[in-house]
GROMACS .gro file of C-alpha atoms in nm:
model
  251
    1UNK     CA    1  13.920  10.041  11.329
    2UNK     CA    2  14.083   9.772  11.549
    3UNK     CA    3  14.075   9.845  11.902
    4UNK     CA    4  14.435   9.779  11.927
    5UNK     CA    5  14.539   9.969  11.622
    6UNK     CA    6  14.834  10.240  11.680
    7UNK     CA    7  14.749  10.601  11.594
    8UNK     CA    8  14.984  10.789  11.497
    9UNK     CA    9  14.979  11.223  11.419
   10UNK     CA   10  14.592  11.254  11.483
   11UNK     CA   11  14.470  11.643  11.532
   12UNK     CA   12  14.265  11.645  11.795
   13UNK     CA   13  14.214  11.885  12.101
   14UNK     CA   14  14.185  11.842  12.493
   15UNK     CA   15  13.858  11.868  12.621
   16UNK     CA   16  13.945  11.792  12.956
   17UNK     CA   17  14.156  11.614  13.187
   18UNK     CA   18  14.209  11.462  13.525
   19UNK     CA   19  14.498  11.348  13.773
   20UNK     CA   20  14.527  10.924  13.696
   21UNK     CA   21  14.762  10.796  14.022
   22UNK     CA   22  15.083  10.948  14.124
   23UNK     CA   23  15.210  11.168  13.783
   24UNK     CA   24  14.954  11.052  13.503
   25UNK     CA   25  14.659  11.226  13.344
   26UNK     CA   26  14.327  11.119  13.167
   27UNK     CA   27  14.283  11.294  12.907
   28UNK     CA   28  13.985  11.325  12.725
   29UNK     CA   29  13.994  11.455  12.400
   30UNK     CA   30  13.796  11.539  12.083
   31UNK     CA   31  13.990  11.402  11.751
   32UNK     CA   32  13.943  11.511  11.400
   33UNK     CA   33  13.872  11.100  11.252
   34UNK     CA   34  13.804  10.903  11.578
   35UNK     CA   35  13.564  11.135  11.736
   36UNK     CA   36  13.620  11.138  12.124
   37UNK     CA   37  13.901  10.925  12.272
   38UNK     CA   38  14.031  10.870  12.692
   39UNK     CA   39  14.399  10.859  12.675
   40UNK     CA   40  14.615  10.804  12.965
   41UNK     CA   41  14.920  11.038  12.944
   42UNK     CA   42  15.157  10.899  13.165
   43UNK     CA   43  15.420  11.113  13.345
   44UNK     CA   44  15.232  11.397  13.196
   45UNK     CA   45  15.255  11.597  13.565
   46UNK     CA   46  15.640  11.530  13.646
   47UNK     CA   47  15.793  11.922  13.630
   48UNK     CA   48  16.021  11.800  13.277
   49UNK     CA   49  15.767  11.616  13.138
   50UNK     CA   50  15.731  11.701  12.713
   51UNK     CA   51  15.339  11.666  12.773
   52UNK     CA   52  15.273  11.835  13.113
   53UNK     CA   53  15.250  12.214  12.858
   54UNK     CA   54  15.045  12.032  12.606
   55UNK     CA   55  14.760  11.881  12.817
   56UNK     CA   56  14.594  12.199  12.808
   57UNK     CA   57  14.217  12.265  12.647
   58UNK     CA   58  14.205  12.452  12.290
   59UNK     CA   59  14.572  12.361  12.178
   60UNK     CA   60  14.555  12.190  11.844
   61UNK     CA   61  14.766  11.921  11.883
   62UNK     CA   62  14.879  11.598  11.703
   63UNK     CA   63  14.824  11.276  11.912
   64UNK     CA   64  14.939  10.960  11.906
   65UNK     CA   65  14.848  10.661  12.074
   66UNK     CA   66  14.786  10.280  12.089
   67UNK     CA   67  14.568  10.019  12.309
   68UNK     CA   68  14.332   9.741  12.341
   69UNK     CA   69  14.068   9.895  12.621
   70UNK     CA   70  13.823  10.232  12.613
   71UNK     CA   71  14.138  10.374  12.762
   72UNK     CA   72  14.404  10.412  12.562
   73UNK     CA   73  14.783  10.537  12.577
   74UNK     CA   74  14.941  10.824  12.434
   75UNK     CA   75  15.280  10.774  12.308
   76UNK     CA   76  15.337  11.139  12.196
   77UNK     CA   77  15.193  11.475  12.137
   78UNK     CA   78  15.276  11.759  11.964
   79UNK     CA   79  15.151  12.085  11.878
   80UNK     CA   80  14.990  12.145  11.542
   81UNK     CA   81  14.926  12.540  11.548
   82UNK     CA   82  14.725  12.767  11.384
   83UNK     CA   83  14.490  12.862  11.630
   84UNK     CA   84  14.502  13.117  11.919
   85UNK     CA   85  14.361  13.036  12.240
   86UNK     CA   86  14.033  13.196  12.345
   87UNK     CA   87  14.008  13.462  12.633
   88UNK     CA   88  13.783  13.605  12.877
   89UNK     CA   89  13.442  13.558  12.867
   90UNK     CA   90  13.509  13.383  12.514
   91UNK     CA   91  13.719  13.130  12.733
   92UNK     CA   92  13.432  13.003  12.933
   93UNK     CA   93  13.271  12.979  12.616
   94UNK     CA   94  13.523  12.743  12.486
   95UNK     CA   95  13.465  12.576  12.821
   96UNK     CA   96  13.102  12.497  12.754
   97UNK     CA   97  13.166  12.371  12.424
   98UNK     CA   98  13.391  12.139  12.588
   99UNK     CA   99  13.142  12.039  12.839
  100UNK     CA  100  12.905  11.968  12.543
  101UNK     CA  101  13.109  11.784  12.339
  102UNK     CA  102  13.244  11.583  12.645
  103UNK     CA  103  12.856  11.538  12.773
  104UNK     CA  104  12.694  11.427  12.433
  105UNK     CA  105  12.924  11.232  12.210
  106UNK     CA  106  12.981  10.889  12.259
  107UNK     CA  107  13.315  10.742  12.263
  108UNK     CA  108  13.502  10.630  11.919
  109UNK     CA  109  13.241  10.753  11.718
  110UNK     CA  110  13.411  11.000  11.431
  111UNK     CA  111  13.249  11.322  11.355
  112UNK     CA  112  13.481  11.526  11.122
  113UNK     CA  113  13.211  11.803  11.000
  114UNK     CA  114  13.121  11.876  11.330
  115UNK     CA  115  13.514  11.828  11.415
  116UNK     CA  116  13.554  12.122  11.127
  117UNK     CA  117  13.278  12.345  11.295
  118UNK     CA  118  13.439  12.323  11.676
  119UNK     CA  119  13.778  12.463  11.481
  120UNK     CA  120  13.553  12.729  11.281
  121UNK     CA  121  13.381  12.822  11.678
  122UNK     CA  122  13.699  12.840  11.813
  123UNK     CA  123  13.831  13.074  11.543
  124UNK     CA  124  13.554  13.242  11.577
  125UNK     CA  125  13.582  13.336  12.006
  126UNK     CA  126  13.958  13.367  11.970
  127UNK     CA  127  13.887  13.694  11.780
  128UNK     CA  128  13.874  14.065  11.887
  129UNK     CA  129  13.683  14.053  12.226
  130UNK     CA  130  13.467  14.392  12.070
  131UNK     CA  131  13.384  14.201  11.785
  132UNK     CA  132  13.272  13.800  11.888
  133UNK     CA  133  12.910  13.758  11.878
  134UNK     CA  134  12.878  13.509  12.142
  135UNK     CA  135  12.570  13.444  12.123
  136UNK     CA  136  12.557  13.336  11.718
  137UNK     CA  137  12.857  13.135  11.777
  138UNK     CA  138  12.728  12.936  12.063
  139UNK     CA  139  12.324  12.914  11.889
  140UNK     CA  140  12.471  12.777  11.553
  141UNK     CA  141  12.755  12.552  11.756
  142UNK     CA  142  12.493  12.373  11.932
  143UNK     CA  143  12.215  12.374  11.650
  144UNK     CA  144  12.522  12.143  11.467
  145UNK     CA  145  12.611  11.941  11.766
  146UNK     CA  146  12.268  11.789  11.798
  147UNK     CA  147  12.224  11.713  11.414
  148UNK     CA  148  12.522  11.517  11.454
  149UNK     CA  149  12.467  11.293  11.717
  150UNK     CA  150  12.090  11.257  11.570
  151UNK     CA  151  11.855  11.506  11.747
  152UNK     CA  152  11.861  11.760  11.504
  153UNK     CA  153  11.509  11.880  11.444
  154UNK     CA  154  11.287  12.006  11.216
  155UNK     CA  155  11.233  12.384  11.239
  156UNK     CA  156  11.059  12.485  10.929
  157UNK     CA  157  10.765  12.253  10.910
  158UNK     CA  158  10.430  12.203  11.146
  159UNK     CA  159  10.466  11.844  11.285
  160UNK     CA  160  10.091  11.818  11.286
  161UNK     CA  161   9.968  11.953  10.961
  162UNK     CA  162  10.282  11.902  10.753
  163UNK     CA  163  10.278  12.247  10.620
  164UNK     CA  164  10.528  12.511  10.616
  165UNK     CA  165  10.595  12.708  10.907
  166UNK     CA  166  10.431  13.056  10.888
  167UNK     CA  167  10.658  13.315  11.007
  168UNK     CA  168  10.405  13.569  11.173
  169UNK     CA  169  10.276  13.260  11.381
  170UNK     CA  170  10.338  13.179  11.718
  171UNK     CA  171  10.424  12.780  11.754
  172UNK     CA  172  10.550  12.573  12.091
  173UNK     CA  173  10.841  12.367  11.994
  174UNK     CA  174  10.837  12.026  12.154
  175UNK     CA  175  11.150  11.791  12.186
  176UNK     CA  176  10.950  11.471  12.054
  177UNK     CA  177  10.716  11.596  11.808
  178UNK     CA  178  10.882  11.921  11.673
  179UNK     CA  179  10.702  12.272  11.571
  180UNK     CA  180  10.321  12.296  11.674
  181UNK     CA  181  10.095  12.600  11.616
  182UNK     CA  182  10.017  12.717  11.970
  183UNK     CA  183   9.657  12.760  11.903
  184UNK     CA  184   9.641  12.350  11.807
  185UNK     CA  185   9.844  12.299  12.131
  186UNK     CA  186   9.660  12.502  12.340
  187UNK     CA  187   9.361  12.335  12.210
  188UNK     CA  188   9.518  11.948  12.239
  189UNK     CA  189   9.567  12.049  12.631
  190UNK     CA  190   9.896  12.288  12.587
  191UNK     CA  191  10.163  12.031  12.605
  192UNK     CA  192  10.493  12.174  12.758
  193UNK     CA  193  10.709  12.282  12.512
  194UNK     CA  194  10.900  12.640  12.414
  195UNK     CA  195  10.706  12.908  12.269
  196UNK     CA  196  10.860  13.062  11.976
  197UNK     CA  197  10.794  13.293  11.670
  198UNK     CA  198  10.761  13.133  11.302
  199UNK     CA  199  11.011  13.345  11.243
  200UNK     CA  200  11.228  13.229  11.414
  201UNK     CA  201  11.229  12.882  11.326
  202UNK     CA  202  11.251  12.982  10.973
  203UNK     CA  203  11.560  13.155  11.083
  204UNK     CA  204  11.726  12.877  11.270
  205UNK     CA  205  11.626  12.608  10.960
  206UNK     CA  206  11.821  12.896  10.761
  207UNK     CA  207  12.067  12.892  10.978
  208UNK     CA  208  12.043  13.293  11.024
  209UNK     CA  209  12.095  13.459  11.392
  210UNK     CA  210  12.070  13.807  11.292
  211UNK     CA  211  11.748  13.930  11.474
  212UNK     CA  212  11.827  13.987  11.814
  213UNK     CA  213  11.437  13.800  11.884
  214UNK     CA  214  11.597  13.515  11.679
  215UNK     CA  215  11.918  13.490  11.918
  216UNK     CA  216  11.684  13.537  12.203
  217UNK     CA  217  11.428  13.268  12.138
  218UNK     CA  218  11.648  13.021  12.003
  219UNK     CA  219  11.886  13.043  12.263
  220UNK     CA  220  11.587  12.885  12.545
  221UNK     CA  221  11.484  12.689  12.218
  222UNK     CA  222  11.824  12.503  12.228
  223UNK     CA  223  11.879  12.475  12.558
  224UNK     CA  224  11.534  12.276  12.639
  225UNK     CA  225  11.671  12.074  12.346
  226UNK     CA  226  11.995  11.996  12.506
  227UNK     CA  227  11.813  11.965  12.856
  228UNK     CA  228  11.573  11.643  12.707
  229UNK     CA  229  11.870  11.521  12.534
  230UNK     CA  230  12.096  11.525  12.869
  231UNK     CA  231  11.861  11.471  13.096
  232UNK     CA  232  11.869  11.567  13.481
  233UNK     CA  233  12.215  11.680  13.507
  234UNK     CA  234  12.326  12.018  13.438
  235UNK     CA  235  12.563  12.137  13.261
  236UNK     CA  236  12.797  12.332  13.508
  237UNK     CA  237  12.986  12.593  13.253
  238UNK     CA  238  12.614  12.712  13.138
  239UNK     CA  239  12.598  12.831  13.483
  240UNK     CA  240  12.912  12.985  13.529
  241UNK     CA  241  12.814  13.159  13.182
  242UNK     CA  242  12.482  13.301  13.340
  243UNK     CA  243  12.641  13.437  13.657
  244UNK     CA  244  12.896  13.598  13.417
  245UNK     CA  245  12.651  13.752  13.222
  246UNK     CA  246  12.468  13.902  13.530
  247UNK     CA  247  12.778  14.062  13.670
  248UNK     CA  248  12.910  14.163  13.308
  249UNK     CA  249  12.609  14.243  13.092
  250UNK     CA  250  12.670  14.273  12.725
  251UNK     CA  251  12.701  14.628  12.625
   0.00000   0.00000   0.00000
């Protein structure tokens, strides 16, 4: 695509945004076929601005825009429907996909399956609050993010032996060499990594959350994988999600 090609009626969704001079926003957003995109919405906060209702995270929209920099213009916006906004606790979800999303994908590059899967999540926590499973939304939303931007890993196979994972093993997971059997780690000098059932890497190369050991284990499994793949800085809305947790423990 030429950088100064005009977009026209892209779906796409805020991720975030932020105040740009007197009555503008940045907004950053996640698009269907150009992957993340900075747009500057200008006028966007004036009280009869069109945009100032739209610039809001987890409205499907259709954007269109034009420019030669990283940061380009949006010409117009519209809503696209079809999806209801998520509440609650399943809104600070939404939040931390965002943060994700805004955190680990590069600018400009497209990602339309993993586009498809943060509609299908978002479905998914906009549902009855009794009935979203958190936890399997989140574990299998972030198990796709990294195969997309390249870190995916290999669950079901020992990275030193090359043989199948057994599932009544124990193995430590390690971000640059993948699943070891603890007893060879332990051995080699136990290099850090996550200790974690053979089962449940078979589960999350299945892509199956349904033991509650699975959900447990692959939930610190993931987030050491995100950790390496960030690096230092930490992601705020998993934070805000723990302290929610504490003070509203799943019943």
């Amino acid at each position: 695509m030429s950088t100064d090609a005009r977009i026209n009626n892209e779906p796409g969704f805020i991720l975030h945004t932020y105040p740009f001079k007197e009555t503008s926003v940045v907004a950053e957003v996640f698009t269907r076929s150009h992957g993340r995109v900075a747009l500057i919405a200008r006028g966007a906060r004036r009280p009869n601005s069109a945009l100032r209702g739209l610039m809001q995270p987890f409205t499907p929209l259709l954007l269109s825009w034009f420019g030669k920099s990283d940061l380009k213009t949006l010409h117009a916006a519209e809503w696209h429907g079809g999806i209801a906004p998520p509440q609650g606790r399943a809104l600070m979800c939404g939040f931390y996909l965002n943060e994700l999303l805004l955190r680990l994908l590069a600018r400009g590059d497209a990602h339309e399956a993993l586009y498809a899967h943060y509609m299908d999540a978002l479905d998914q926590l906009a549902g009855e609050a009794a009935s979203v499973d958190f936890e399997r939304i989140l574990r299998r939303f972030e198990k796709r993010l990294l195969g997309e931007i390249g870190y995916g890993a290999t669950f079901d196979i020992d990275a030193d032996s090359g043989a199948p994972v057994h599932a009544a093993r124990r193995y430590v997971f390690q971000p640059e060499r993948g699943a070891l059997h603890a007893l060879d780690s332990l051995a080699a000098g136990g290099q850090p990594g996550c200790p974690v059932s053979g089962q449940t890497l078979l589960d999350l190369a299945a892509d199956s959350f349904e033991r509650p050991l699975t959900l447990s284990e692959s939930k610190s499994l993931m987030r050491m994988l995100i950790n390496h793949t960030l690096g230092a800085k930490p992601l705020y809305t998993r934070q805000l999600l723990r302290e929610l947790t504490e003070l509203n423990p799943p019943t």
